[in-house]
Amino acid sequence: SQSCDIYASGGTPCVAAHSTTRALYGAYNGSLYQVRRSSDNATRDIGVLAAGGVANAAAQDSFCAGTSCVITVIYDQSGRGNHLTQAPPGGFSGPAAGGYDNLANATAAPVTVGGSKAYGVFVSPGTGYRDNSTNGIARGDQPEGMYAILDGTHYNGGCCFDYGNAETNSRDNGNGTMEAIYFGNIKVWGYGAGNGPWIMADLENGLFSGVNQRYNAGDPSISHRFLHAVIKGEPNHWAIRGGNAQSGGLSTFYNGVRPNVAGYNPMKKEGAIILGIGGDNSIGAAGTFYEGVMTSGYPSDATENAVQASVVAAGYRTSGSSTGGTLTPGSTVSLRATTACCTTRYISHSGSSVVTSVVSSASAAADKANASWIVRNGLANSSCVSFESRNTSGSFLRHQNYRLYLHANDGSALFASDATFCPQAGQNGQGTSLASANYPSRYIRHYANEVYIASNGGANTFDAAASWADDVSWVVSTPWTP
Ligand code: AHR
């Protein structure tokens, strides 16, 4: 039996069940999520390979072939219609049209589950999902539980990578108006032992690691590649639990009364559901979500332990990069344009400027080296890649104000995101297209021999729809300077 069958047997049924990787009921045979492709904005629901089974990732791969896809809907498997969609603006606005948050790139978090390929939800800052009109989710001081399976190696110190109960108006409505799982290493509100990341409870105006407002020694740093995180709450009682979703059991990191801070007892839960953002639509956070549920009633530890055993049995494993191919970390490559004008041009740097320039076997050694790039594991996402200069070590291709530059890695989270690109099949059928990790609908594109991250048909000159597919398709070729 799957997670929600176990919660039901325990008398605390799922009232929301979200996963892009697998069914969370043994009998679930419906859609898991919806993707939208950029070539024609068509959408497609992605279901399971069999009832109770893993996502049909091949259906996504064929629908998105030659273009790119974002995840538009994460369906609620509980039957209550609590689907997650693009989060609207609230206390903070997102970067997408109308102040909405970004949607996740559909191929940025590949894994296997029980040996079958599946994709998680890769949240870079600015990405968020929400449902402000739910059915059956706890309100006020009602009891609830929740768990999520996350990538424990993908996090940051921005507010707030959350999954769970939040305000129905996307605003900060005061202490106690949220109850969500938080994962990351922000220390503004609370923290536990070590340097993080920590599982904490986002109860609004506070990430809590235990009864105290700030430090609680019982909440350990935890970073399993597949992390099982649990938060649950009932009148004047709540708990934090966690463990390795690939083996072993769950541990309890806090189990006791509500925080010793005014406003959290009784709770004032509102019953919206968020993923990847704070209750007020704070959009600073990064993380990866594979599956999660919310229950009606306070689940027993025994029920949660049985859910952990079933998650371990489901068999989450890492998979290689979504395209792999010639972009092998450690190798050196040159990146050749495929637009008819420009097939002798390669992405090159001249100091910190990044352009396309004509390079041939007759070119000077410096020009060849300027057009050679060492492929690295993506600085912000190891499923994607970064490009380090062949002749300026420690400097990487990164975007800034949508323009590409060669800059020294300053070690910041922003630099890592700006320098990470997720490879996909080339949009014109040749080579590879490279989506920005933090602006997933923007791709490395040449325009007038300069290089940008562009969106197809967007507001800037370099977003022009004409020549789009050719301008964003790059042949990964033998390096000019090996
Ligand atoms: O509680 C931490 C954060 O504070 C919430 O997620 C957000 O709504 C507020 O900014």
Coordinates of C-alpha atoms and ligand atoms in Angstrom, one line a residue:
S1 CA 0.0 0.0 0.0
Q2 CA 1.1 3.6 -0.6
S3 CA 1.4 6.6 1.7
C4 CA -2.3 7.7 1.6
D5 CA -3.6 4.1 2.1
I6 CA -1.4 4.0 5.3
Y7 CA -2.6 7.4 6.6
A8 CA -6.2 6.2 6.0
S9 CA -5.7 3.0 7.9
G10 CA -4.3 5.1 10.7
G11 CA -7.5 7.2 10.9
T12 CA -5.8 10.3 9.5
P13 CA -6.6 10.3 5.8
C14 CA -4.9 12.4 3.2
V15 CA -6.8 15.5 2.3
A16 CA -4.2 16.6 -0.3
A17 CA -1.7 14.3 -2.0
H18 CA 0.8 15.8 -4.5
S19 CA 3.5 14.1 -6.5
T20 CA 5.0 14.4 -10.0
T21 CA 6.8 11.1 -9.5
R22 CA 4.3 8.5 -8.4
A23 CA 0.8 7.6 -7.2
L24 CA 0.3 8.0 -3.5
Y25 CA -2.7 5.6 -3.3
G26 CA -2.4 2.0 -4.4
A27 CA -5.5 2.5 -6.6
Y28 CA -4.7 5.9 -8.0
N29 CA -4.8 5.7 -11.8
G30 CA -5.3 9.4 -12.7
S31 CA -3.1 12.3 -13.7
L32 CA -0.2 13.3 -11.5
Y33 CA 0.6 16.6 -13.1
Q34 CA 0.3 18.8 -16.2
V35 CA 3.0 20.2 -18.4
R36 CA 3.0 23.0 -20.9
R37 CA 5.4 23.2 -23.8
S38 CA 6.9 26.4 -25.1
S39 CA 6.6 25.7 -28.8
D40 CA 2.8 26.1 -29.0
N41 CA 1.7 26.5 -25.4
A42 CA -0.2 23.2 -25.6
T43 CA -0.7 21.3 -22.3
R44 CA -0.6 17.6 -21.5
D45 CA -1.6 15.6 -18.4
I46 CA 1.0 13.1 -17.3
G47 CA -0.4 10.0 -15.6
V48 CA 1.0 6.8 -14.2
L49 CA 2.5 3.7 -15.8
A50 CA 0.0 1.6 -13.9
A51 CA -2.5 2.1 -11.0
G52 CA -0.5 2.9 -7.9
G53 CA 2.7 3.2 -10.0
V54 CA 5.3 5.6 -11.2
A55 CA 4.8 8.6 -13.5
N56 CA 4.8 8.1 -17.2
A57 CA 7.9 10.2 -17.8
A58 CA 8.1 8.9 -21.4
A59 CA 4.8 10.7 -22.2
Q60 CA 6.4 13.9 -21.0
D61 CA 9.6 13.3 -22.9
S62 CA 7.7 12.7 -26.2
F63 CA 5.3 15.7 -25.7
C64 CA 8.2 18.0 -24.9
A65 CA 10.7 16.7 -27.5
G66 CA 12.4 19.5 -29.4
T67 CA 11.0 22.1 -27.1
S68 CA 10.8 22.8 -23.4
C69 CA 8.1 22.2 -20.8
V70 CA 7.1 23.7 -17.5
I71 CA 4.9 22.1 -14.8
T72 CA 1.6 23.9 -14.8
V73 CA -0.5 21.8 -12.4
I74 CA 0.4 19.3 -9.7
Y75 CA -2.9 17.4 -9.2
D76 CA -4.3 16.4 -5.9
Q77 CA -4.7 12.7 -5.8
S78 CA -7.0 12.8 -2.7
G79 CA -10.1 13.5 -4.8
R80 CA -10.7 16.8 -3.0
G81 CA -9.5 18.9 -5.9
N82 CA -6.7 20.6 -4.0
H83 CA -4.5 21.1 -7.1
L84 CA -1.4 23.2 -7.0
T85 CA -1.0 25.8 -9.7
Q86 CA 1.1 28.9 -10.5
A87 CA 1.2 31.0 -7.3
P88 CA -0.4 34.4 -7.5
P89 CA 1.2 37.6 -6.1
G90 CA 0.5 38.4 -2.4
G91 CA 2.7 40.2 0.1
F92 CA 5.4 39.8 -2.5
S93 CA 5.1 39.5 -6.3
G94 CA 6.7 36.9 -8.4
P95 CA 8.8 37.5 -11.5
A96 CA 6.2 36.1 -14.1
A97 CA 3.4 38.1 -15.8
G98 CA 0.9 39.7 -13.5
G99 CA 3.2 39.2 -10.5
Y100 CA 2.7 35.4 -10.6
D101 CA 5.6 33.1 -9.6
N102 CA 7.5 31.1 -12.2
L103 CA 6.6 27.6 -13.1
A104 CA 9.2 24.9 -12.7
N105 CA 11.1 23.5 -15.6
A106 CA 9.7 20.0 -16.1
T107 CA 13.0 18.3 -16.7
A108 CA 15.3 19.9 -14.1
A109 CA 14.9 17.3 -11.4
P110 CA 15.2 13.8 -13.0
V111 CA 15.3 10.8 -10.7
T112 CA 14.3 7.1 -10.9
V113 CA 11.7 5.6 -8.7
G114 CA 11.6 1.8 -8.5
G115 CA 13.9 1.8 -11.6
S116 CA 11.5 4.0 -13.7
K117 CA 12.4 7.5 -14.8
A118 CA 10.4 10.4 -13.2
Y119 CA 10.8 14.1 -12.7
G120 CA 10.5 16.2 -9.5
V121 CA 9.6 19.8 -9.1
F122 CA 12.8 21.9 -9.2
V123 CA 12.2 25.3 -7.4
S124 CA 14.7 28.0 -8.1
P125 CA 14.1 31.4 -6.4
G126 CA 11.0 32.9 -8.0
T127 CA 9.2 29.6 -8.6
G128 CA 6.0 28.8 -6.6
Y129 CA 2.8 26.9 -6.5
R130 CA -0.3 27.5 -4.4
D131 CA -4.0 26.7 -3.9
N132 CA -5.8 29.4 -1.9
S133 CA -9.2 27.7 -2.2
T134 CA -9.0 24.2 -0.7
N135 CA -11.3 21.5 0.6
G136 CA -10.7 19.5 3.8
I137 CA -7.5 21.2 4.9
A138 CA -7.1 22.1 8.6
R139 CA -8.4 25.5 9.7
G140 CA -8.0 27.3 13.1
D141 CA -6.5 24.9 15.6
Q142 CA -7.6 21.8 13.9
P143 CA -5.1 18.9 13.8
E144 CA -3.2 17.9 10.7
G145 CA 0.0 16.2 9.6
M146 CA 2.2 16.4 6.5
Y147 CA 5.2 14.9 5.0
A148 CA 7.3 15.7 1.9
I149 CA 10.1 14.0 0.1
L150 CA 12.7 16.6 -0.9
D151 CA 16.2 16.8 -2.3
G152 CA 18.2 17.4 0.9
T153 CA 21.2 18.7 -1.1
H154 CA 19.2 21.5 -2.8
Y155 CA 18.4 24.3 -0.5
N156 CA 19.3 27.9 0.3
G157 CA 19.0 30.6 2.9
G158 CA 16.2 32.5 1.2
C159 CA 12.6 32.6 2.5
C160 CA 11.0 30.1 2.4
F161 CA 11.0 26.6 0.8
D162 CA 7.8 25.4 2.3
Y163 CA 5.1 22.8 1.7
G164 CA 1.9 22.9 3.7
N165 CA -0.8 25.1 5.2
A166 CA -0.7 28.9 4.6
E167 CA -2.8 32.0 4.3
T168 CA -5.7 32.0 1.7
N169 CA -4.9 35.6 0.6
S170 CA -1.1 35.1 0.1
R171 CA -0.3 37.6 2.8
D172 CA 1.2 37.6 6.2
N173 CA -1.8 37.4 8.5
G174 CA 0.1 37.1 11.7
N175 CA 1.6 34.5 14.0
G176 CA -0.1 31.1 13.7
T177 CA -1.7 31.6 10.3
M178 CA 0.6 29.0 8.7
E179 CA 1.7 25.4 9.5
A180 CA 4.1 24.2 6.9
I181 CA 7.2 22.1 6.4
Y182 CA 10.2 24.3 5.9
F183 CA 13.6 23.1 4.6
G184 CA 16.7 25.1 4.2
N185 CA 19.4 27.0 6.1
I186 CA 17.9 30.5 6.6
K187 CA 18.8 31.5 10.2
V188 CA 16.7 34.7 10.4
W189 CA 14.0 33.1 12.6
G190 CA 15.1 29.8 13.9
Y191 CA 17.8 27.2 13.5
G192 CA 19.0 23.9 15.0
A193 CA 22.4 22.2 15.6
G194 CA 25.2 22.7 13.1
N195 CA 25.2 24.8 10.0
G196 CA 22.0 23.4 8.5
P197 CA 20.0 22.8 6.5
W198 CA 17.2 22.1 8.9
I199 CA 13.6 20.8 8.8
M200 CA 11.6 23.5 10.6
A201 CA 7.9 24.4 10.9
D202 CA 6.9 27.6 9.2
L203 CA 4.2 28.9 11.6
E204 CA 4.2 32.5 10.1
N205 CA 6.7 35.1 11.2
G206 CA 8.7 32.3 12.4
L207 CA 10.5 29.1 11.3
F208 CA 10.5 27.0 14.5
S209 CA 13.1 24.3 15.2
G210 CA 11.5 23.5 18.6
V211 CA 9.9 25.3 21.5
N212 CA 12.3 28.2 21.5
Q213 CA 12.1 31.2 19.2
R214 CA 15.6 30.8 17.8
Y215 CA 17.9 27.9 18.7
N216 CA 16.9 24.4 19.6
A217 CA 19.7 21.9 19.9
G218 CA 17.4 18.9 19.2
D219 CA 16.9 19.8 15.5
P220 CA 19.9 18.5 13.6
S221 CA 21.4 19.6 10.3
I222 CA 20.1 17.0 7.8
S223 CA 20.8 16.7 4.1
H224 CA 20.0 13.2 2.8
R225 CA 19.8 13.3 -1.0
F226 CA 16.3 12.0 -0.6
L227 CA 14.9 13.6 2.6
H228 CA 11.7 12.6 4.4
A229 CA 10.4 15.7 6.3
V230 CA 7.4 15.6 8.7
I231 CA 5.6 18.4 10.5
K232 CA 2.3 17.9 12.4
G233 CA 0.3 20.0 14.8
E234 CA -2.8 19.8 17.1
P235 CA -4.0 22.0 20.0
N236 CA -0.9 23.0 22.0
H237 CA 1.2 20.1 20.5
W238 CA 3.3 19.7 17.5
A239 CA 6.3 17.7 16.2
I240 CA 9.2 17.7 13.7
R241 CA 10.4 14.4 12.3
G242 CA 12.7 13.4 9.5
G243 CA 14.9 10.7 8.0
N244 CA 16.6 9.3 4.9
A245 CA 13.9 8.4 2.4
Q246 CA 16.2 5.7 1.0
S247 CA 16.8 3.7 4.1
G248 CA 16.2 3.4 7.9
G249 CA 13.4 5.0 9.9
L250 CA 12.2 8.4 11.0
S251 CA 13.6 10.3 14.0
T252 CA 11.8 12.8 16.1
F253 CA 13.5 16.2 16.4
Y254 CA 10.8 17.9 18.5
N255 CA 7.6 16.7 20.1
G256 CA 6.0 19.1 22.6
V257 CA 4.0 22.2 23.2
R258 CA 3.6 25.2 20.9
P259 CA 6.5 27.7 20.8
N260 CA 7.0 29.9 23.9
V261 CA 6.2 33.0 21.8
A262 CA 2.8 34.8 21.7
G263 CA 0.4 34.1 18.9
Y264 CA 0.9 30.4 18.2
N265 CA -1.5 28.8 20.7
P266 CA -4.2 28.4 19.6
M267 CA -3.2 28.3 15.9
K268 CA -5.1 30.3 13.3
K269 CA -4.5 28.1 10.3
E270 CA -6.2 29.2 7.1
G271 CA -6.0 26.1 4.9
A272 CA -4.3 27.3 1.7
I273 CA -1.5 25.1 0.4
I274 CA 1.9 26.4 -0.7
L275 CA 4.9 24.8 -2.4
G276 CA 8.3 26.5 -2.7
I277 CA 7.4 29.9 -1.3
G278 CA 6.6 31.6 2.0
G279 CA 3.0 32.3 3.2
D280 CA 3.2 35.9 2.0
N281 CA 4.6 34.7 -1.4
S282 CA 8.2 35.3 -0.4
I283 CA 10.1 34.0 -3.4
G284 CA 13.7 33.7 -2.1
A285 CA 13.9 30.0 -1.7
A286 CA 15.3 27.0 -3.6
G287 CA 14.5 23.3 -3.2
T288 CA 13.3 20.2 -5.0
F289 CA 10.0 18.5 -4.2
Y290 CA 9.1 14.9 -5.2
E291 CA 6.0 14.1 -3.2
G292 CA 4.0 15.3 -0.2
V293 CA 0.7 15.0 1.5
M294 CA -1.5 16.8 4.1
T295 CA -3.8 14.9 6.4
S296 CA -6.9 15.4 8.4
G297 CA -6.1 14.6 12.0
Y298 CA -2.8 14.3 13.9
P299 CA -1.0 11.2 12.5
S300 CA 0.6 8.8 15.0
D301 CA 4.3 8.2 14.8
A302 CA 3.5 4.6 14.0
T303 CA 1.5 5.7 10.9
E304 CA 4.4 7.9 9.8
N305 CA 6.9 5.2 10.3
A306 CA 4.9 2.9 8.1
V307 CA 4.8 5.6 5.4
Q308 CA 8.6 5.9 5.6
A309 CA 8.9 2.2 5.1
S310 CA 6.7 2.4 2.0
V311 CA 8.7 5.4 0.6
V312 CA 11.9 3.4 1.1
A313 CA 10.3 0.5 -0.7
A314 CA 9.3 2.8 -3.6
G315 CA 13.0 3.2 -4.3
Y316 CA 14.1 6.8 -5.0
R317 CA 17.4 6.9 -6.8
T318 CA 19.4 9.6 -8.6
S319 CA 19.6 9.6 -12.3
G320 CA 22.1 11.2 -14.6
S321 CA 21.6 14.5 -16.3
S322 CA 18.4 14.8 -18.3
T323 CA 20.3 14.8 -21.6
G324 CA 23.8 13.7 -20.6
G325 CA 25.2 13.2 -24.0
T326 CA 28.2 15.3 -24.8
L327 CA 27.9 17.7 -21.8
T328 CA 29.9 15.5 -19.5
P329 CA 31.2 17.3 -16.4
G330 CA 35.0 17.6 -16.6
S331 CA 35.1 17.6 -20.4
T332 CA 36.0 20.6 -22.5
V333 CA 33.6 21.7 -25.3
S334 CA 33.0 24.5 -27.7
L335 CA 29.4 25.7 -28.4
R336 CA 28.6 26.4 -32.0
A337 CA 25.6 28.4 -33.2
T338 CA 23.3 26.6 -35.6
T339 CA 21.4 29.6 -37.2
A340 CA 22.2 29.7 -40.9
C341 CA 23.9 33.1 -40.6
C342 CA 26.3 31.9 -38.0
T343 CA 27.4 28.3 -38.2
T344 CA 31.0 29.2 -37.9
R345 CA 30.4 31.2 -34.7
Y346 CA 31.1 29.9 -31.2
I347 CA 30.3 31.2 -27.7
S348 CA 33.4 33.1 -26.8
H349 CA 34.6 35.6 -24.2
S350 CA 36.7 38.6 -24.5
G351 CA 37.5 39.6 -20.9
S352 CA 34.1 39.6 -19.2
S353 CA 32.1 40.1 -22.5
V354 CA 30.4 37.1 -24.0
V355 CA 29.7 37.1 -27.7
T356 CA 29.7 34.7 -30.6
S357 CA 32.8 34.8 -32.7
V358 CA 34.1 33.1 -35.8
V359 CA 36.7 30.5 -34.9
S360 CA 38.5 28.2 -37.3
S361 CA 41.6 26.1 -37.3
A362 CA 43.4 29.1 -38.5
S363 CA 42.4 31.3 -35.5
A364 CA 45.0 32.5 -33.0
A365 CA 45.5 30.3 -29.9
A366 CA 43.9 32.9 -27.6
D367 CA 40.8 33.1 -29.8
K368 CA 40.5 29.3 -29.6
A369 CA 40.9 29.2 -25.9
N370 CA 38.4 32.0 -25.5
A371 CA 35.8 29.7 -27.2
S372 CA 36.5 26.7 -25.0
W373 CA 34.5 25.8 -21.9
I374 CA 35.0 23.2 -19.2
V375 CA 31.7 21.5 -18.4
R376 CA 31.1 21.5 -14.7
N377 CA 28.3 20.1 -12.5
G378 CA 25.7 22.9 -12.3
L379 CA 26.7 25.2 -9.5
A380 CA 23.1 25.4 -8.3
N381 CA 21.8 22.0 -9.5
S382 CA 24.0 19.0 -10.2
S383 CA 21.4 17.7 -12.7
C384 CA 22.3 20.7 -14.9
V385 CA 25.7 22.2 -16.0
S386 CA 27.9 25.3 -15.6
F387 CA 30.6 26.4 -18.0
E388 CA 34.0 27.4 -16.7
S389 CA 36.3 29.3 -19.0
R390 CA 39.2 27.2 -20.4
N391 CA 41.6 30.1 -20.0
T392 CA 40.2 32.0 -17.0
S393 CA 39.9 29.3 -14.3
G394 CA 37.3 30.0 -11.7
S395 CA 35.3 32.2 -14.0
F396 CA 32.0 31.0 -15.4
L397 CA 29.3 31.9 -18.0
R398 CA 26.6 33.7 -16.0
H399 CA 23.7 35.9 -16.8
Q400 CA 23.1 39.4 -15.3
N401 CA 20.2 41.5 -16.5
Y402 CA 19.6 38.7 -19.1
R403 CA 23.0 39.2 -20.7
L404 CA 25.7 36.6 -20.6
Y405 CA 29.1 37.5 -19.0
L406 CA 32.2 35.7 -17.9
H407 CA 32.5 36.4 -14.2
A408 CA 34.6 35.0 -11.3
N409 CA 32.5 32.7 -9.1
D410 CA 31.9 34.7 -5.9
G411 CA 30.5 31.7 -4.1
S412 CA 27.1 33.3 -3.7
A413 CA 23.8 31.5 -4.2
L414 CA 22.8 34.1 -6.8
F415 CA 26.0 33.4 -8.8
A416 CA 25.4 29.7 -8.7
S417 CA 21.9 30.1 -10.0
D418 CA 22.9 32.6 -12.6
A419 CA 25.7 30.3 -13.8
T420 CA 23.6 27.1 -14.0
F421 CA 21.9 25.9 -17.3
C422 CA 19.8 22.9 -17.8
P423 CA 20.4 21.1 -21.1
Q424 CA 17.6 19.9 -23.3
A425 CA 17.4 18.7 -26.9
G426 CA 18.1 21.6 -29.3
Q427 CA 14.8 23.4 -30.2
N428 CA 15.6 23.3 -33.9
G429 CA 16.4 19.6 -33.8
Q430 CA 20.2 20.2 -33.6
G431 CA 22.4 20.0 -30.6
T432 CA 21.3 21.3 -27.2
S433 CA 19.3 24.1 -25.8
L434 CA 20.3 25.5 -22.4
A435 CA 17.6 26.7 -20.0
S436 CA 18.6 29.2 -17.3
A437 CA 18.2 27.4 -13.9
N438 CA 16.6 30.5 -12.2
Y439 CA 14.6 31.7 -15.2
P440 CA 13.5 28.4 -16.6
S441 CA 11.7 29.8 -19.6
R442 CA 14.8 31.7 -20.7
Y443 CA 17.5 30.0 -22.9
I444 CA 21.0 30.9 -23.9
R445 CA 20.5 32.7 -27.2
H446 CA 22.6 34.7 -29.6
Y447 CA 21.2 37.9 -31.1
A448 CA 23.3 40.3 -33.2
N449 CA 26.3 38.2 -32.2
E450 CA 25.8 39.0 -28.5
V451 CA 24.6 36.3 -26.0
Y452 CA 21.6 36.5 -23.7
I453 CA 19.1 34.4 -21.8
A454 CA 16.0 35.1 -23.8
S455 CA 12.4 34.2 -23.7
N456 CA 10.6 33.3 -27.0
G457 CA 8.6 36.4 -28.0
G458 CA 9.3 38.3 -24.8
A459 CA 9.6 42.1 -24.3
N460 CA 13.3 42.7 -25.2
T461 CA 14.7 43.0 -28.7
F462 CA 16.8 39.8 -28.0
D463 CA 13.5 37.9 -27.2
A464 CA 12.4 38.2 -30.8
A465 CA 10.4 35.1 -32.0
A466 CA 12.0 35.2 -35.4
S467 CA 14.9 32.7 -35.6
W468 CA 14.1 31.6 -32.1
A469 CA 14.6 27.9 -32.4
D470 CA 17.8 28.2 -34.3
D471 CA 19.3 30.9 -32.1
V472 CA 18.8 28.8 -28.9
S473 CA 20.2 25.6 -30.4
W474 CA 23.9 25.0 -29.9
V475 CA 26.1 22.1 -31.2
V476 CA 28.3 20.9 -28.4
S477 CA 31.5 20.3 -30.4
T478 CA 35.1 19.2 -30.1
P479 CA 36.9 22.0 -28.1
W480 CA 39.1 24.4 -30.0
T481 CA 41.5 24.1 -27.1
P482 CA 41.3 20.7 -25.5
Ligands
AHR1 O1 7.5 32.6 8.8 C1 8.4 32.9 7.9 C2 7.9 33.7 6.7 O2 7.6 35.0 7.2 C3 6.7 33.3 6.1 O3 6.8 32.2 5.2 C4 6.3 34.5 5.4 O4 4.9 34.6 5.2 C5 6.8 35.6 6.2 O5 7.6 36.5 5.5

